[in-house]
mmCIF file of C-alpha atoms and ligand atoms in Angstrom:
data_model
loop_
_atom_site.group_PDB
_atom_site.id
_atom_site.type_symbol
_atom_site.label_atom_id
_atom_site.label_comp_id
_atom_site.label_asym_id
_atom_site.label_seq_id
_atom_site.Cartn_x
_atom_site.Cartn_y
_atom_site.Cartn_z
ATOM 1 C CA MET A 1 99.960 114.018 121.412
ATOM 2 C CA SER A 2 96.939 113.035 123.442
ATOM 3 C CA ALA A 3 94.213 114.791 125.352
ATOM 4 C CA ALA A 4 95.541 116.559 128.478
ATOM 5 C CA GLY A 5 95.275 114.486 131.654
ATOM 6 C CA GLU A 6 94.527 111.250 129.810
ATOM 7 C CA ILE A 7 95.978 108.117 131.393
ATOM 8 C CA VAL A 8 97.897 106.179 128.771
ATOM 9 C CA SER A 9 98.260 102.428 129.309
ATOM 10 C CA PRO A 10 101.838 101.018 129.290
ATOM 11 C CA ALA A 11 101.842 99.159 125.960
ATOM 12 C CA ARG A 12 100.272 102.128 124.190
ATOM 13 C CA ALA A 13 102.834 104.456 125.775
ATOM 14 C CA ALA A 14 105.671 102.200 124.566
ATOM 15 C CA LEU A 15 104.224 102.109 121.038
ATOM 16 C CA ARG A 16 103.698 105.842 121.029
ATOM 17 C CA ASN A 17 107.299 106.482 122.108
ATOM 18 C CA ALA A 18 108.692 104.037 119.554
ATOM 19 C CA THR A 19 106.770 105.686 116.702
ATOM 20 C CA ARG A 20 106.932 109.328 117.837
ATOM 21 C CA ALA A 21 109.642 110.333 115.358
ATOM 22 C CA ALA A 22 107.803 108.806 112.387
ATOM 23 C CA HIS A 23 104.524 110.371 113.534
ATOM 24 C CA LEU A 24 106.155 113.796 113.743
ATOM 25 C CA ARG A 25 107.684 113.359 110.286
ATOM 26 C CA LEU A 26 104.168 112.739 108.935
ATOM 27 C CA HIS A 27 102.991 115.976 110.574
ATOM 28 C CA ALA A 28 105.668 117.718 108.504
ATOM 29 C CA HIS A 29 104.546 116.140 105.225
ATOM 30 C CA PRO A 30 103.582 119.168 103.094
ATOM 31 C CA THR A 31 100.099 117.931 102.150
ATOM 32 C CA LEU A 32 99.228 116.667 105.640
ATOM 33 C CA ALA A 33 100.560 119.897 107.140
ATOM 34 C CA ALA A 34 98.412 121.966 104.743
ATOM 35 C CA LEU A 35 95.412 119.829 105.691
ATOM 36 C CA ALA A 36 96.072 120.235 109.429
ATOM 37 C CA ALA A 37 96.393 124.012 108.986
ATOM 38 C CA GLY A 38 93.067 124.272 107.118
ATOM 39 C CA ARG A 39 94.879 125.441 103.975
ATOM 40 C CA ILE A 40 94.448 122.484 101.618
ATOM 41 C CA ALA A 41 93.133 123.080 98.090
ATOM 42 C CA SER A 42 90.464 120.816 96.604
ATOM 43 C CA SER A 43 92.739 119.266 93.949
ATOM 44 C CA GLN A 44 95.473 118.680 96.551
ATOM 45 C CA TYR A 45 92.974 117.014 98.910
ATOM 46 C CA LEU A 46 91.704 114.767 96.112
ATOM 47 C CA ARG A 47 95.263 113.632 95.350
ATOM 48 C CA LEU A 48 95.863 112.948 99.043
ATOM 49 C CA LEU A 49 92.654 110.885 99.323
ATOM 50 C CA ALA A 50 93.723 108.894 96.256
ATOM 51 C CA ARG A 51 97.087 108.167 97.856
ATOM 52 C CA LEU A 52 95.509 107.246 101.200
ATOM 53 C CA TYR A 53 93.122 104.897 99.370
ATOM 54 C CA GLY A 54 96.128 103.193 97.757
ATOM 55 C CA PHE A 55 97.605 102.629 101.198
ATOM 56 C CA HIS A 56 94.596 101.844 103.357
ATOM 57 C CA LEU A 57 92.796 99.372 101.085
ATOM 58 C CA PRO A 58 95.637 96.798 101.034
ATOM 59 C CA PHE A 59 96.552 97.594 104.658
ATOM 60 C CA GLU A 60 93.004 96.895 105.801
ATOM 61 C CA ARG A 61 92.794 93.696 103.729
ATOM 62 C CA ALA A 62 96.111 92.509 105.191
ATOM 63 C CA LEU A 63 94.864 93.156 108.730
ATOM 64 C CA ILE A 64 91.638 91.239 108.112
ATOM 65 C CA GLU A 65 93.379 88.291 106.414
ATOM 66 C CA ALA A 66 96.188 88.087 108.966
ATOM 67 C CA ALA A 67 93.644 88.137 111.824
ATOM 68 C CA LEU A 68 92.268 84.876 110.410
ATOM 69 C CA CYS A 69 95.755 83.355 110.003
ATOM 70 C CA HIS A 70 96.858 84.322 113.516
ATOM 71 C CA GLY A 71 93.559 83.364 115.146
ATOM 72 C CA VAL A 72 92.946 86.883 116.447
ATOM 73 C CA ASP A 73 89.422 87.298 117.752
ATOM 74 C CA LEU A 74 88.954 91.023 117.132
ATOM 75 C CA ARG A 75 86.600 92.601 114.619
ATOM 76 C CA ILE A 76 88.302 94.862 112.080
ATOM 77 C CA ASP A 77 85.894 97.533 111.000
ATOM 78 C CA ALA A 78 86.285 98.118 107.226
ATOM 79 C CA ARG A 79 86.839 101.816 106.491
ATOM 80 C CA ALA A 80 88.679 102.010 103.143
ATOM 81 C CA HIS A 81 85.323 102.187 101.298
ATOM 82 C CA LEU A 82 84.796 105.572 103.007
ATOM 83 C CA LEU A 83 87.743 106.858 100.968
ATOM 84 C CA THR A 84 85.912 105.765 97.805
ATOM 85 C CA ARG A 85 82.868 107.786 98.838
ATOM 86 C CA ASP A 86 85.042 110.812 99.667
ATOM 87 C CA LEU A 87 86.749 110.540 96.284
ATOM 88 C CA PHE A 88 83.349 110.480 94.550
ATOM 89 C CA ASP A 89 82.288 113.512 96.613
ATOM 90 C CA LEU A 90 85.379 115.358 95.396
ATOM 91 C CA GLY A 91 84.437 114.606 91.783
ATOM 92 C CA ALA A 92 86.567 111.512 90.997
ATOM 93 C CA SER A 93 85.109 108.975 88.554
ATOM 94 C CA GLY A 94 84.713 105.259 89.181
ATOM 95 C CA GLU A 95 87.277 104.589 86.453
ATOM 96 C CA PHE A 96 89.828 106.894 88.116
ATOM 97 C CA ILE A 97 89.356 105.103 91.445
ATOM 98 C CA ALA A 98 89.521 101.637 89.870
ATOM 99 C CA HIS A 99 92.930 102.435 88.340
ATOM 100 C CA LEU A 100 94.567 103.943 91.415
ATOM 101 C CA PRO A 101 97.906 102.345 92.321
ATOM 102 C CA LEU A 102 97.896 100.232 95.485
ATOM 103 C CA ALA A 103 100.751 99.985 97.972
ATOM 104 C CA GLU A 104 102.299 96.779 99.176
ATOM 105 C CA ALA A 105 100.900 96.104 102.644
ATOM 106 C CA PRO A 106 103.440 95.731 105.476
ATOM 107 C CA ALA A 107 104.202 92.073 106.280
ATOM 108 C CA LEU A 108 102.340 90.961 109.413
ATOM 109 C CA GLY A 109 104.282 87.819 110.263
ATOM 110 C CA GLY A 110 102.712 87.061 113.646
ATOM 111 C CA PRO A 111 100.188 88.271 116.220
ATOM 112 C CA GLY A 112 102.620 90.814 117.687
ATOM 113 C CA GLU A 113 103.294 92.549 114.369
ATOM 114 C CA TRP A 114 99.589 92.386 113.665
ATOM 115 C CA LEU A 115 98.800 94.209 116.921
ATOM 116 C CA GLY A 116 101.406 96.877 116.144
ATOM 117 C CA ALA A 117 99.816 97.479 112.754
ATOM 118 C CA LEU A 118 96.386 97.627 114.368
ATOM 119 C CA TYR A 119 97.701 100.302 116.759
ATOM 120 C CA VAL A 120 98.767 102.456 113.797
ATOM 121 C CA ARG A 121 95.493 102.007 111.956
ATOM 122 C CA GLU A 122 93.184 102.642 114.911
ATOM 123 C CA GLY A 123 95.416 105.317 116.477
ATOM 124 C CA SER A 124 95.529 107.252 113.227
ATOM 125 C CA SER A 125 91.779 107.861 113.580
ATOM 126 C CA LEU A 126 92.486 109.953 116.716
ATOM 127 C CA GLY A 127 94.561 112.453 114.755
ATOM 128 C CA ALA A 128 92.216 112.099 111.785
ATOM 129 C CA ALA A 129 89.365 113.598 113.808
ATOM 130 C CA PHE A 130 91.429 116.805 114.134
ATOM 131 C CA LEU A 131 92.219 116.734 110.432
ATOM 132 C CA ALA A 132 88.519 116.261 109.586
ATOM 133 C CA ALA A 133 87.659 119.412 111.552
ATOM 134 C CA ALA A 134 90.386 121.332 109.712
ATOM 135 C CA LEU A 135 88.515 120.692 106.442
ATOM 136 C CA ASP A 136 85.787 123.207 107.325
ATOM 137 C CA PRO A 137 87.274 125.968 105.124
ATOM 138 C CA LEU A 138 87.296 123.607 102.125
ATOM 139 C CA LEU A 139 84.087 121.603 102.633
ATOM 140 C CA GLY A 140 81.954 123.910 104.776
ATOM 141 C CA ALA A 141 81.160 123.511 108.478
ATOM 142 C CA GLY A 142 78.809 120.626 109.243
ATOM 143 C CA CYS A 143 79.241 118.988 105.837
ATOM 144 C CA ALA A 144 79.975 115.245 106.155
ATOM 145 C CA ARG A 145 80.606 114.749 102.435
ATOM 146 C CA GLY A 146 84.271 114.434 101.494
ATOM 147 C CA ARG A 147 85.524 113.644 105.013
ATOM 148 C CA ARG A 148 83.838 110.384 105.886
ATOM 149 C CA PHE A 149 87.147 108.525 106.125
ATOM 150 C CA LEU A 150 88.839 111.045 108.402
ATOM 151 C CA SER A 151 85.719 111.235 110.601
ATOM 152 C CA GLY A 152 85.203 107.473 110.556
ATOM 153 C CA GLY A 153 87.036 106.233 113.656
ATOM 154 C CA GLU A 154 84.900 104.636 116.352
ATOM 155 C CA THR A 155 85.679 105.169 120.050
ATOM 156 C CA GLU A 156 84.716 101.562 120.741
ATOM 157 C CA ASP A 157 87.206 100.258 118.138
ATOM 158 C CA TRP A 158 89.983 102.290 119.788
ATOM 159 C CA ARG A 159 88.992 101.013 123.242
ATOM 160 C CA LEU A 160 89.088 97.390 122.025
ATOM 161 C CA CYS A 161 92.411 98.050 120.292
ATOM 162 C CA CYS A 162 93.962 99.443 123.495
ATOM 163 C CA ALA A 163 92.708 96.436 125.483
ATOM 164 C CA ALA A 164 94.193 94.080 122.856
ATOM 165 C CA LEU A 165 97.537 95.932 123.039
ATOM 166 C CA GLU A 166 97.753 95.443 126.792
ATOM 167 C CA ALA A 167 96.755 91.763 126.477
ATOM 168 C CA GLY A 168 99.415 91.289 123.788
ATOM 169 C CA ALA A 169 102.109 92.926 125.924
ATOM 170 C CA ALA A 170 101.131 90.649 128.833
ATOM 171 C CA ARG A 171 101.856 87.680 126.488
ATOM 172 C CA GLY A 172 105.375 89.039 125.818
ATOM 173 C CA LEU A 173 104.551 90.368 122.342
ATOM 174 C CA LEU A 174 105.589 93.993 122.890
ATOM 175 C CA PRO A 175 108.890 93.840 120.906
ATOM 176 C CA ALA A 176 107.052 92.380 117.891
ATOM 177 C CA MET A 177 104.248 94.916 118.347
ATOM 178 C CA ILE A 178 106.794 97.731 118.169
ATOM 179 C CA ASP A 179 108.288 96.181 115.011
ATOM 180 C CA GLY A 180 104.825 95.999 113.441
ATOM 181 C CA ALA A 181 103.940 99.579 114.356
ATOM 182 C CA GLN A 182 107.250 100.956 113.070
ATOM 183 C CA ALA A 183 106.946 98.955 109.838
ATOM 184 C CA SER A 184 103.421 100.306 109.305
ATOM 185 C CA PHE A 185 104.490 103.912 109.858
ATOM 186 C CA HIS A 186 107.479 103.463 107.552
ATOM 187 C CA ALA A 187 105.304 101.875 104.854
ATOM 188 C CA LEU A 188 102.985 104.888 104.919
ATOM 189 C CA GLU A 189 105.897 107.351 104.962
ATOM 190 C CA HIS A 190 107.431 105.586 101.985
ATOM 191 C CA TRP A 191 104.114 105.561 100.126
ATOM 192 C CA LEU A 192 103.505 109.261 100.728
ATOM 193 C CA ALA A 193 107.114 110.266 100.025
ATOM 194 C CA ASP A 194 106.608 110.762 96.307
ATOM 195 C CA HIS A 195 103.316 112.569 96.836
ATOM 196 C CA GLU A 196 103.868 116.290 96.917
HETATM 197 C C1 LIG B 201 99.177 116.101 109.961
HETATM 198 C C2 LIG B 201 98.856 114.835 110.224
HETATM 199 C C3 LIG B 201 98.535 114.341 111.614
HETATM 200 C C4 LIG B 201 98.202 115.017 112.733
HETATM 201 C C5 LIG B 201 98.046 116.509 112.925
HETATM 202 C C6 LIG B 201 98.022 114.045 113.796
HETATM 203 C C7 LIG B 201 97.666 114.346 115.089
HETATM 204 C C8 LIG B 201 97.431 113.439 116.084
HETATM 205 C C9 LIG B 201 96.922 113.740 117.395
HETATM 206 C C10 LIG B 201 96.553 115.137 117.882
HETATM 207 C C11 LIG B 201 96.839 112.584 118.067
HETATM 208 C C12 LIG B 201 96.355 112.383 119.517
HETATM 209 C C13 LIG B 201 94.847 112.414 119.584
HETATM 210 C C14 LIG B 201 94.293 112.100 120.973
HETATM 211 O O1 LIG B 201 94.989 111.507 121.810
HETATM 212 O O2 LIG B 201 93.124 112.420 121.190
HETATM 213 C C15 LIG B 201 97.290 111.544 117.198
HETATM 214 C C16 LIG B 201 97.378 110.232 117.546
HETATM 215 C C17 LIG B 201 97.855 109.240 116.709
HETATM 216 N N1 LIG B 201 98.160 109.375 115.375
HETATM 217 FE FE1 LIG B 201 98.289 111.097 114.354
HETATM 218 N N2 LIG B 201 98.261 112.802 113.298
HETATM 219 C C18 LIG B 201 98.553 112.944 111.960
HETATM 220 C C19 LIG B 201 98.807 111.932 111.075
HETATM 221 C C20 LIG B 201 98.887 110.611 111.410
HETATM 222 C C21 LIG B 201 99.114 109.552 110.471
HETATM 223 C C22 LIG B 201 99.222 109.733 108.940
HETATM 224 C C23 LIG B 201 99.186 108.402 111.197
HETATM 225 C C24 LIG B 201 99.420 106.974 110.728
HETATM 226 C C25 LIG B 201 98.673 106.384 109.803
HETATM 227 C C26 LIG B 201 98.974 108.740 112.572
HETATM 228 C C27 LIG B 201 98.970 107.850 113.625
HETATM 229 C C28 LIG B 201 98.602 108.148 114.919
HETATM 230 C C29 LIG B 201 98.590 107.199 116.025
HETATM 231 C C30 LIG B 201 99.009 105.741 115.957
HETATM 232 C C31 LIG B 201 98.108 107.879 117.136
HETATM 233 C C32 LIG B 201 97.891 107.311 118.545
HETATM 234 C C33 LIG B 201 99.029 107.779 119.429
HETATM 235 C C34 LIG B 201 98.735 107.409 120.873
HETATM 236 O O3 LIG B 201 98.960 106.262 121.238
HETATM 237 O O4 LIG B 201 98.287 108.268 121.606
HETATM 238 N N3 LIG B 201 98.789 110.088 112.671
HETATM 239 N N4 LIG B 201 97.645 112.075 115.997
#
């Protein structure tokens, strides 16, 4: 699930292995699979964005707040607002967005769990870049509107995340990191489960 020939650092490899099954289950989610195949309809994409907003807004807030509690010195780039812009682009109203249900964020009890959750959030932007490209049939090639969230990952954020994962593993946090990553994947799976 990564670019051919890429060297994967040990903590990332351990996290990837521990979450592979959940990641593959998400690939099989009907809406995500339709998106990946370039077959998603506009109304279906809008419902998916609404659901992702309900997950990512509290998840992002929890990551930012827990970073302060755990004394983590790593900038968390806010991206949930990009979902708001995409929803507007797809025709949603401000009132619709304001009333969207929000998920309960996974508990991030310590720096290890926090790092595992960060891995899921930043890593998801790698796959998201592929999903953004698969929106060409719906949005038109070269059109940024409607896919700002999926296109929004920064290479530098991922690089800093990977460095933080290795530093965390060197401090003996890997088991807690795996717990945090698995909990984050399961929270998203659970949240998307009732979304057809
Ligand atoms: C149909 C949906 C999805 C597809 C097709 C997909 C695809 C991919 C691909 C191709 C990569 C590797 C990219 C690279 O190394 O350059 C990747 C990485 C990753 N994705 Fe997904 N993904 C999907 C959904 C998700 C979701 C919903 C999440 C969690 C929020 C997620 C979390 C991750 C993580 C954590 C990584 C990093 C794995 C690593 O350490 O290499 N993915 N995904």
